[in-house]
Short mmCIF file of C-alpha atoms in Angstrom, two decimals:
data_model
loop_
_atom_site.label_atom_id
_atom_site.label_comp_id
_atom_site.label_asym_id
_atom_site.label_seq_id
_atom_site.Cartn_x
_atom_site.Cartn_y
_atom_site.Cartn_z
CA PHE A 1 3.80 2.04 -16.05
CA SER A 2 6.25 -0.86 -15.82
CA ARG A 3 7.56 0.73 -12.60
CA ALA A 4 3.97 0.83 -11.31
CA VAL A 5 3.46 -2.86 -12.10
CA SER A 6 6.76 -3.70 -10.41
CA ALA A 7 5.83 -1.65 -7.34
CA HIS A 8 2.45 -3.40 -7.17
CA ARG A 9 4.17 -6.80 -7.42
CA ASP A 10 6.61 -5.85 -4.66
CA PHE A 11 3.72 -4.69 -2.50
CA ALA A 12 1.85 -7.95 -3.11
CA CYS A 13 4.94 -9.94 -2.08
CA ALA A 14 5.33 -7.83 1.04
CA LYS A 15 1.67 -8.45 1.93
CA ALA A 16 2.09 -12.18 1.54
CA CYS A 17 5.19 -12.15 3.77
CA VAL A 18 3.43 -10.19 6.52
CA CYS A 19 0.38 -12.47 6.37
CA ALA A 20 2.61 -15.53 6.66
CA MET A 21 4.47 -14.11 9.63
CA SER A 22 1.27 -13.14 11.50
CA PHE A 23 0.82 -10.12 13.72
CA SER A 24 2.55 -11.84 16.61
CA ASN A 25 5.76 -12.64 14.77
CA TRP A 26 5.92 -9.22 13.10
CA ILE A 27 5.50 -7.41 16.42
CA LYS A 28 7.96 -9.67 18.25
CA GLU A 29 10.70 -9.35 15.63
CA ARG A 30 10.58 -5.54 15.80
CA GLY A 31 10.20 -5.26 19.56
CA ILE A 32 6.96 -3.30 19.19
CA GLY A 33 5.49 -2.13 22.50
CA GLU A 34 2.40 -0.23 21.33
CA ILE A 35 0.03 -0.32 18.37
CA GLU A 36 -1.80 2.71 17.02
CA CYS A 37 -4.98 1.32 15.50
CA LEU A 38 -5.98 3.85 12.81
CA LYS A 39 -9.54 4.60 11.73
CA PRO A 40 -10.04 7.44 9.21
CA ASP A 41 -13.36 9.25 9.63
CA LEU A 42 -15.38 10.80 6.82
CA ASN A 43 -13.16 13.91 6.81
CA GLY A 44 -10.01 11.80 6.57
CA VAL A 45 -9.11 12.66 10.16
CA ILE A 46 -7.33 9.71 11.76
CA ARG A 47 -9.04 8.43 14.88
CA GLY A 48 -8.53 5.21 16.77
CA LYS A 49 -6.86 3.68 19.80
CA VAL A 50 -3.34 3.25 21.17
CA VAL A 51 -3.11 -0.30 22.53
CA PRO A 52 -0.25 -2.14 24.28
CA ALA A 53 1.08 -4.76 21.89
CA GLN A 54 0.07 -7.80 23.97
CA LYS A 55 -3.43 -6.47 24.54
CA PHE A 56 -3.70 -5.75 20.83
CA LEU A 57 -2.77 -9.33 19.99
CA GLN A 58 -5.31 -10.69 22.44
CA SER A 59 -8.10 -8.43 21.17
CA GLU A 60 -7.21 -9.32 17.58
CA ARG A 61 -7.56 -12.99 18.43
CA ASP A 62 -10.87 -12.73 20.29
CA GLY A 63 -12.43 -9.90 18.25
CA SER A 64 -12.82 -7.61 21.27
CA LEU A 65 -11.30 -4.50 19.68
CA ARG A 66 -14.20 -2.06 19.31
CA ILE A 67 -14.92 1.63 18.94
CA PRO A 68 -18.15 3.69 19.06
CA SER A 69 -19.78 3.96 15.63
CA SER A 70 -20.39 7.66 16.27
CA ILE A 71 -16.81 8.49 15.26
CA TYR A 72 -18.11 8.31 11.69
CA LEU A 73 -20.51 11.16 12.41
CA LEU A 74 -17.88 13.55 13.75
CA THR A 75 -17.54 16.88 12.00
CA VAL A 76 -14.21 18.56 11.42
CA THR A 77 -15.02 20.80 14.42
CA GLY A 78 -15.32 17.74 16.66
CA GLU A 79 -19.10 17.80 17.03
CA TYR A 80 -21.58 15.06 16.19
CA ALA A 81 -23.90 15.45 13.25
CA ASP A 82 -26.63 13.54 15.08
CA ALA A 83 -29.20 13.94 12.33
CA ALA A 84 -27.05 11.80 10.05
CA ASP A 85 -28.18 8.52 11.61
CA GLU A 86 -30.91 8.25 14.23
CA ALA A 87 -29.81 4.84 15.48
CA ILE A 88 -26.27 6.03 16.11
CA SER A 89 -27.34 9.30 17.71
CA THR A 90 -29.65 7.59 20.22
CA GLN A 91 -27.80 4.32 20.91
CA ASP A 92 -24.20 4.84 19.67
CA PRO A 93 -23.50 1.11 19.24
CA ASP A 94 -19.97 -0.17 18.92
CA VAL A 95 -18.44 -1.39 15.70
CA VAL A 96 -15.90 -4.21 15.73
CA LEU A 97 -12.43 -3.30 14.47
CA ARG A 98 -10.57 -5.88 12.42
CA PRO A 99 -6.94 -4.81 11.89
CA ASP A 100 -5.75 -5.18 8.31
CA ILE A 101 -2.46 -7.06 8.61
CA GLU A 102 -1.44 -5.87 5.15
CA THR A 103 -1.18 -2.29 6.47
CA ILE A 104 0.96 -2.77 9.55
CA CYS A 105 4.14 -0.68 9.54
CA VAL A 106 6.65 0.83 11.93
CA ALA A 107 5.53 4.18 13.35
CA PRO A 108 8.68 6.33 13.34
CA GLY A 109 9.58 9.00 15.86
CA TYR A 110 8.21 7.41 19.04
CA LYS A 111 10.20 6.71 22.23
CA THR A 112 8.35 3.43 22.73
CA PRO A 113 8.68 1.22 19.61
CA THR A 114 5.29 1.67 17.97
CA ALA A 115 3.45 0.41 14.90
CA PHE A 116 0.59 1.76 12.81
CA VAL A 117 -2.15 -0.51 11.52
CA PHE A 118 -5.39 0.38 9.76
CA ALA A 119 -8.54 -1.35 10.94
CA ASP A 120 -11.81 -1.99 9.12
CA ALA A 121 -15.13 -1.55 10.88
CA TYR A 122 -17.81 -4.23 11.02
CA ASN A 123 -21.24 -4.43 12.56
CA THR A 124 -21.64 -7.01 15.29
CA ASN A 125 -23.49 -9.20 12.78
CA GLY A 126 -20.29 -9.41 10.72
CA GLU A 127 -21.36 -7.08 7.92
CA PRO A 128 -18.97 -4.29 6.87
CA TYR A 129 -19.88 -0.89 8.28
CA ASP A 130 -21.00 0.77 5.08
CA ILE A 131 -20.14 4.41 5.80
CA ALA A 132 -16.50 3.74 6.66
CA PRO A 133 -14.33 5.42 3.96
CA ARG A 134 -12.14 2.36 3.34
CA TYR A 135 -15.26 0.30 2.71
CA VAL A 136 -16.78 2.95 0.43
CA LEU A 137 -13.68 2.81 -1.77
CA ARG A 138 -13.63 -1.00 -1.69
CA ARG A 139 -17.29 -0.99 -2.73
CA VAL A 140 -16.32 0.91 -5.88
CA MET A 141 -13.35 -1.38 -6.46
CA LYS A 142 -15.70 -4.39 -6.52
CA LEU A 143 -17.49 -2.86 -9.52
CA TYR A 144 -14.22 -2.95 -11.44
CA GLU A 145 -13.31 -6.39 -10.14
CA ALA A 146 -16.60 -7.77 -11.47
CA ALA A 147 -15.70 -6.34 -14.88
CA GLY A 148 -12.18 -7.85 -14.86
CA LEU A 149 -10.55 -4.45 -14.36
CA ARG A 150 -8.06 -3.11 -11.81
CA PRO A 151 -7.62 0.63 -11.20
CA VAL A 152 -4.12 1.94 -10.50
CA VAL A 153 -3.69 5.33 -8.82
CA ALA A 154 -0.80 7.67 -8.02
CA PRO A 155 -1.41 10.86 -5.99
CA GLU A 156 0.66 14.04 -6.10
CA LEU A 157 0.20 15.75 -2.75
CA GLU A 158 1.05 19.41 -2.07
CA PHE A 159 1.48 21.05 1.33
CA TYR A 160 2.85 24.21 2.94
CA LEU A 161 5.33 24.76 5.71
CA THR A 162 4.42 27.77 7.85
CA GLN A 163 5.52 29.58 10.95
CA VAL A 164 3.96 28.35 14.18
CA ASN A 165 0.68 30.22 14.55
CA THR A 166 -1.40 29.87 17.72
CA ASP A 167 -3.86 32.68 16.92
CA PRO A 168 -6.38 31.69 14.20
CA ASP A 169 -7.20 35.39 13.63
CA LEU A 170 -3.70 35.99 12.26
CA PRO A 171 -2.68 34.98 8.71
CA LEU A 172 -0.17 32.20 8.18
CA LEU A 173 3.37 33.13 7.15
CA PRO A 174 6.21 31.14 5.53
CA PRO A 175 8.90 29.96 7.95
CA ALA A 176 12.58 30.85 7.91
CA GLY A 177 14.85 28.29 6.25
CA ARG A 178 18.48 27.43 6.97
CA SER A 179 19.54 30.89 5.79
CA GLY A 180 17.41 32.48 8.49
CA ARG A 181 15.20 34.14 5.87
CA SER A 182 11.67 33.41 4.72
CA GLU A 183 10.70 33.06 1.08
CA THR A 184 9.09 36.14 -0.44
CA SER A 185 8.54 35.12 -4.07
CA PRO A 186 7.57 32.05 -6.12
CA LEU A 187 10.36 29.48 -6.48
CA PRO A 188 8.88 26.52 -8.39
CA TYR A 189 11.33 23.61 -8.72
CA GLY A 190 13.96 25.74 -7.00
CA LEU A 191 16.79 23.51 -5.78
CA GLU A 192 18.27 26.18 -3.52
CA ALA A 193 14.78 26.81 -2.17
CA ILE A 194 14.13 23.19 -1.27
CA THR A 195 17.51 22.83 0.43
CA GLU A 196 16.44 25.61 2.81
CA TYR A 197 14.41 22.87 4.48
CA GLU A 198 16.88 20.03 3.87
CA ASP A 199 17.01 18.82 7.48
CA LEU A 200 13.24 18.61 7.74
CA ILE A 201 12.90 16.90 4.35
CA GLU A 202 15.61 14.35 5.18
CA THR A 203 13.75 13.47 8.37
CA ILE A 204 10.50 13.06 6.42
CA TYR A 205 12.20 10.65 4.00
CA GLU A 206 13.82 8.70 6.84
CA HIS A 207 10.50 8.32 8.65
CA ALA A 208 8.68 7.47 5.43
CA GLU A 209 11.18 4.69 4.71
CA LEU A 210 10.72 3.26 8.20
CA ALA A 211 6.96 3.29 7.63
CA SER A 212 7.37 1.53 4.25
CA LEU A 213 5.82 4.39 2.27
CA HIS A 214 6.24 4.17 -1.51
CA LEU A 215 7.33 7.73 -2.28
CA ASP A 216 8.77 8.96 -5.53
CA THR A 217 9.87 12.59 -5.94
CA MET A 218 9.67 15.71 -3.77
CA ILE A 219 9.83 19.16 -5.36
CA HIS A 220 9.41 22.77 -4.37
CA GLU A 221 6.07 23.98 -5.70
CA SER A 222 4.99 27.49 -6.75
CA GLY A 223 3.92 28.79 -3.34
CA THR A 224 6.26 30.15 -0.67
CA ALA A 225 7.51 27.15 1.31
CA GLN A 226 5.14 24.89 -0.63
CA LEU A 227 6.32 21.33 -1.32
CA GLU A 228 4.93 18.44 -3.33
CA ILE A 229 5.45 14.72 -2.89
CA ASN A 230 4.68 12.12 -5.56
CA PHE A 231 3.56 8.62 -4.62
CA ASN A 232 4.24 5.54 -6.74
CA HIS A 233 1.30 4.01 -8.61
CA GLY A 234 -0.57 1.37 -6.64
CA ASP A 235 -3.78 -0.13 -5.35
CA PRO A 236 -6.28 2.66 -4.49
CA VAL A 237 -6.96 1.56 -0.89
CA HIS A 238 -3.27 0.99 -0.17
CA VAL A 239 -2.35 4.36 -1.71
CA SER A 240 -5.01 6.11 0.40
CA ASP A 241 -3.59 4.50 3.54
CA GLN A 242 -0.15 5.77 2.56
CA VAL A 243 -1.41 9.33 2.04
CA LEU A 244 -2.85 9.45 5.56
CA VAL A 245 0.29 7.98 7.15
CA PHE A 246 2.41 10.47 5.18
CA LYS A 247 0.31 13.39 6.43
CA ARG A 248 0.69 12.15 10.00
CA ILE A 249 4.46 11.82 9.63
CA VAL A 250 4.90 15.23 7.98
CA ARG A 251 2.92 17.06 10.66
CA GLN A 252 4.91 15.39 13.45
CA VAL A 253 8.28 16.02 11.78
CA ALA A 254 7.39 19.67 11.14
CA LEU A 255 6.50 20.24 14.79
CA LYS A 256 9.83 18.75 15.87
CA HIS A 257 11.53 21.27 13.57
CA GLY A 258 9.59 24.20 15.01
CA VAL A 259 7.19 24.79 12.10
CA TYR A 260 3.72 23.75 10.99
CA ALA A 261 2.90 21.57 7.98
CA THR A 262 -0.58 22.11 6.61
CA PHE A 263 -2.66 20.38 3.95
CA MET A 264 -5.33 23.08 3.81
CA ALA A 265 -6.52 23.59 0.24
CA LYS A 266 -5.91 27.36 0.41
CA THR A 267 -3.40 28.32 3.05
CA MET A 268 -2.40 31.90 2.28
CA GLU A 269 -3.85 34.79 0.31
CA ASN A 270 -2.26 35.45 -3.07
CA GLN A 271 -0.59 32.04 -3.04
CA PRO A 272 -1.51 28.90 -5.00
CA GLY A 273 -3.65 26.33 -3.27
CA SER A 274 -2.54 22.81 -2.38
CA ALA A 275 -3.89 19.98 -4.51
CA MET A 276 -3.93 16.21 -4.48
CA HIS A 277 -3.74 15.44 -8.20
CA LEU A 278 -4.72 11.85 -8.99
CA HIS A 279 -3.16 9.93 -11.88
CA VAL A 280 -5.51 7.08 -12.77
CA SER A 281 -5.18 4.18 -15.20
CA LEU A 282 -6.99 0.89 -15.70
CA VAL A 283 -5.34 -2.47 -16.30
CA ASP A 284 -6.60 -5.90 -17.22
CA ALA A 285 -6.96 -7.73 -13.91
CA LYS A 286 -5.51 -10.96 -15.33
CA LYS A 287 -2.94 -9.77 -17.86
CA GLY A 288 -1.86 -6.49 -16.23
CA ALA A 289 -1.98 -4.63 -19.57
CA ASN A 290 -2.91 -0.95 -19.63
CA LEU A 291 -6.41 -0.61 -21.10
CA PHE A 292 -6.33 3.15 -21.71
CA GLY A 293 -3.68 3.26 -24.47
CA ALA A 294 -4.07 2.20 -28.11
CA GLU A 295 -1.34 1.82 -30.73
CA GLU A 296 -3.55 3.26 -33.47
CA GLY A 297 -5.45 6.54 -33.88
CA ASP A 298 -4.92 9.18 -31.20
CA GLY A 299 -3.50 6.62 -28.77
CA ASN A 300 -6.65 6.49 -26.65
CA THR A 301 -8.93 3.47 -26.37
CA ASP A 302 -12.71 3.73 -26.32
CA MET A 303 -12.58 2.67 -22.66
CA PHE A 304 -10.32 5.63 -21.90
CA ARG A 305 -12.61 8.05 -23.73
CA HIS A 306 -15.69 6.70 -21.96
CA PHE A 307 -13.90 6.93 -18.60
CA VAL A 308 -13.16 10.60 -19.32
CA GLY A 309 -16.75 11.09 -20.48
CA GLY A 310 -17.99 9.82 -17.12
CA LEU A 311 -15.65 12.19 -15.28
CA GLN A 312 -16.88 15.14 -17.33
CA LYS A 313 -20.52 14.31 -16.74
CA TYR A 314 -20.45 13.49 -13.03
CA LEU A 315 -17.39 14.91 -11.23
CA GLY A 316 -19.00 18.35 -11.08
CA GLU A 317 -21.96 16.77 -9.28
CA VAL A 318 -19.85 15.17 -6.51
CA THR A 319 -17.38 17.94 -5.67
CA PRO A 320 -17.81 17.63 -1.86
CA LEU A 321 -16.07 14.24 -2.09
CA PHE A 322 -12.85 15.90 -3.28
CA ALA A 323 -13.45 19.51 -2.14
CA PRO A 324 -15.00 18.83 1.27
CA ASN A 325 -14.52 22.14 3.08
CA VAL A 326 -15.46 25.79 2.69
CA ASN A 327 -11.76 26.51 2.26
CA SER A 328 -11.55 23.95 -0.59
CA PHE A 329 -13.39 26.25 -2.98
CA ARG A 330 -11.00 29.15 -2.35
CA ARG A 331 -8.40 27.11 -4.22
CA MET A 332 -10.44 26.76 -7.42
CA LEU A 333 -9.51 30.07 -9.03
CA PRO A 334 -8.13 30.80 -12.51
CA ASP A 335 -4.39 31.40 -12.86
CA PHE A 336 -3.57 29.58 -9.63
CA SER A 337 -2.97 26.21 -11.35
CA ALA A 338 -6.39 25.03 -10.21
CA PRO A 339 -9.28 24.05 -12.48
CA ILE A 340 -12.67 25.75 -12.77
CA ASN A 341 -14.22 23.28 -15.23
CA LEU A 342 -13.95 19.75 -16.59
CA GLN A 343 -12.30 20.39 -19.93
CA TRP A 344 -9.62 17.91 -20.94
CA GLY A 345 -6.48 18.21 -23.03
CA TYR A 346 -3.01 16.85 -23.73
CA ASP A 347 -0.37 18.10 -21.31
CA ASN A 348 -2.57 21.08 -20.41
CA ARG A 349 -2.49 22.07 -16.74
CA SER A 350 -5.28 24.61 -17.08
CA CYS A 351 -7.68 21.68 -17.62
CA GLY A 352 -9.41 19.86 -14.82
CA LEU A 353 -8.57 16.61 -16.66
CA ARG A 354 -5.08 16.40 -18.12
CA VAL A 355 -3.63 13.66 -20.32
CA PRO A 356 0.10 13.60 -19.43
CA ILE A 357 2.70 12.99 -22.12
CA SER A 358 3.04 9.22 -22.10
CA HIS A 359 3.47 6.12 -24.21
CA VAL A 360 0.29 4.13 -24.83
CA THR A 361 1.47 1.51 -22.33
CA ASN A 362 1.50 4.25 -19.70
CA ARG A 363 -1.68 6.11 -20.72
CA ARG A 364 -3.50 7.69 -17.79
CA ILE A 365 -5.72 10.61 -16.88
CA GLU A 366 -4.68 13.19 -14.30
CA ASN A 367 -7.61 14.50 -12.27
CA ARG A 368 -6.49 17.93 -11.06
CA LEU A 369 -9.64 18.75 -9.08
CA PRO A 370 -9.03 17.28 -5.59
CA GLY A 371 -7.51 19.45 -2.90
CA ALA A 372 -4.86 18.30 -0.43
CA ASP A 373 -7.54 18.55 2.27
CA ALA A 374 -9.67 15.81 0.70
CA ASN A 375 -10.18 12.41 2.28
CA PRO A 376 -8.11 10.29 -0.16
CA TYR A 377 -10.46 7.29 0.02
CA LEU A 378 -13.45 9.41 -0.96
CA ALA A 379 -11.61 11.51 -3.56
CA ILE A 380 -10.39 8.35 -5.29
CA ALA A 381 -13.81 6.70 -4.93
CA ALA A 382 -15.33 9.76 -6.63
CA VAL A 383 -13.09 9.61 -9.70
CA LEU A 384 -13.41 5.83 -9.99
CA VAL A 385 -17.19 5.72 -9.64
CA CYS A 386 -17.68 8.53 -12.19
CA GLY A 387 -15.30 6.82 -14.61
CA TYR A 388 -17.05 3.48 -14.06
CA ILE A 389 -20.42 5.00 -15.00
CA GLY A 390 -18.79 6.49 -18.09
CA ILE A 391 -17.51 3.06 -19.18
CA ARG A 392 -20.76 1.31 -18.30
CA ASP A 393 -22.94 3.84 -20.14
CA LYS A 394 -20.44 4.50 -22.96
CA ILE A 395 -20.45 8.26 -22.34
CA ALA A 396 -18.57 10.16 -25.04
CA PRO A 397 -16.31 13.01 -23.84
CA ALA A 398 -16.34 16.53 -25.22
CA ASP A 399 -13.64 17.52 -27.68
CA MET A 400 -10.22 18.27 -26.21
CA VAL A 401 -9.39 21.93 -25.71
CA GLN A 402 -6.42 23.80 -27.10
CA GLY A 403 -4.95 26.69 -25.16
CA SER A 404 -6.26 27.94 -21.84
CA ALA A 405 -9.23 26.09 -20.37
CA TYR A 406 -9.88 29.18 -18.24
CA LYS A 407 -11.46 30.74 -21.34
CA TRP A 408 -14.26 28.24 -21.06
CA ALA A 409 -17.19 28.73 -18.68
CA ARG A 410 -16.92 27.63 -15.09
CA THR A 411 -18.87 24.42 -14.56
CA LEU A 412 -17.64 23.49 -11.07
CA PRO A 413 -19.58 24.76 -8.05
CA ARG A 414 -18.34 28.00 -6.54
CA THR A 415 -19.25 27.12 -2.96
CA LEU A 416 -19.66 24.13 -0.69
CA ARG A 417 -23.40 24.84 -0.47
CA GLU A 418 -23.79 24.61 -4.24
CA GLY A 419 -21.66 21.47 -4.26
CA LEU A 420 -23.78 19.80 -1.59
CA ASP A 421 -27.01 20.68 -3.39
CA ARG A 422 -25.73 19.10 -6.59
CA PHE A 423 -24.39 16.04 -4.78
CA GLN A 424 -27.76 15.44 -3.14
CA LYS A 425 -29.38 15.16 -6.57
CA CYS A 426 -26.77 12.91 -8.23
CA ALA A 427 -28.71 9.64 -8.08
CA PRO A 428 -26.42 7.50 -10.32
CA VAL A 429 -23.39 8.08 -8.10
CA ARG A 430 -25.27 7.87 -4.81
CA GLU A 431 -26.70 4.51 -5.78
CA LEU A 432 -23.23 3.04 -6.30
CA LEU A 433 -21.61 4.65 -3.24
CA GLY A 434 -24.51 3.68 -0.98
CA GLU A 435 -27.31 5.92 0.25
CA HIS A 436 -26.42 5.36 3.91
CA PHE A 437 -22.93 6.70 3.36
CA CYS A 438 -24.09 9.58 1.15
CA GLY A 439 -26.74 10.65 3.66
CA ALA A 440 -24.30 10.61 6.57
CA PHE A 441 -21.66 12.52 4.60
CA GLN A 442 -24.22 15.11 3.51
CA GLN A 443 -25.38 15.69 7.08
CA ILE A 444 -21.83 16.12 8.36
CA LYS A 445 -21.04 18.70 5.69
CA ASP A 446 -24.35 20.52 6.27
CA HIS A 447 -23.53 20.70 9.98
CA GLU A 448 -20.04 22.10 9.31
CA LEU A 449 -21.41 24.64 6.85
CA ARG A 450 -23.99 25.92 9.35
CA ASN A 451 -21.18 26.39 11.88
CA PHE A 452 -19.08 28.33 9.38
CA GLU A 453 -21.97 30.56 8.37
CA GLY A 454 -22.33 31.59 12.02
CA VAL A 455 -18.77 32.96 12.18
CA ILE A 456 -18.08 36.69 11.69
CA SER A 457 -14.78 37.04 9.81
CA SER A 458 -11.97 39.53 10.31
CA TRP A 459 -12.75 40.92 6.82
CA GLU A 460 -16.26 41.82 7.94
CA ARG A 461 -15.00 43.52 11.10
CA ASP A 462 -12.31 45.34 9.14
CA HIS A 463 -14.46 46.68 6.32
CA LEU A 464 -17.98 46.87 7.72
CA LEU A 465 -17.67 47.69 11.41
CA LEU A 466 -17.43 51.49 11.10
CA LYS A 467 -18.39 52.04 7.47
CA VAL A 468 -21.86 50.70 6.82
#
């Protein structure tokens, strides 16, 4: 936890330095020629504009940087869920983009010196655009701020390397490593296994350092050619920005090394899924002290228990926020290190909510539900809003479980349809996230689900074509 506080302090100092320098000085000192202005949509897909540096500076000064508001109604298939907002579907007004100077960083790997910067969306009347994911998370953060609390989050993000695959009808396969061979069996934490991809991993770390990402440890996970990266604890919005930049870097580096990198929740049959585990703690906003750990009793404060109680009561009702795709639910199977319920326990990875071994000054909860495919802003907003309701309403958690949580009944939805139905009825969460956002998100996911349900799969052709 002390490392997390130090990292947060370093980040705060870096922000102050960048603000003092101004966009112009920062860009000039680094010889930046182009700016990629990043706007994550509701699926966490990065959209935006590539702008020459001088034009970017001019538009930043006069507020002329804009983008159509309809990008927030795009489905993962690239279509518009027009029913989500009648005004947008008929008029498609612009939103004003205000670049967040605290997020500007060097974009590695480009011939022309380039920078990334995240931008926040505002209506032309100056009000924040309330369905933008960064704003949705900030909206939740304000609830904690008003209570004198500050959430601290650290994601663990898993992903697969695969062979290049240009035919979506064919299954994905692990790539060959330096030895010329592909993995054929599980190799969790295998050092020889991870060095098979040493050149690619070194490039990822080099690019991440150039982009000022706060990474911790990379390991080989249980799946064939599956890796995991740990991020340092930090501010939820800043950490979400880092996750999206990291994904962008990894995909680009992988392509340059002749392979794919994918953050699908379930990439290959008979292999573990890819998660985005979230370690969450709360600190006193003024003193910086961890508010989850107690020196007496079982080491957990009432605030910690109520936070967990809120997660247990509401996370199952908002699964589309952290399991947003049909594929997301293929990951949630017993014995694949993925949860099926919201039991909690000490150092128990079969639980959806795990309390890692830690001193009381470092007490945190690990939410093991989100998939790697989740929009990080919305996945973190989901855990924070559910925990906030738990603290506000003093919700007591169930007893901790001993042994396998898979012996307990499944309480998470089995499908995206079930998840959306439950989300639509979860009034306490929808009220805090904003009904405009929730309605738009629901319509986008309904649109995607209808598209999926119209697809005839290879399994159906294989087993039903000539038999039934």
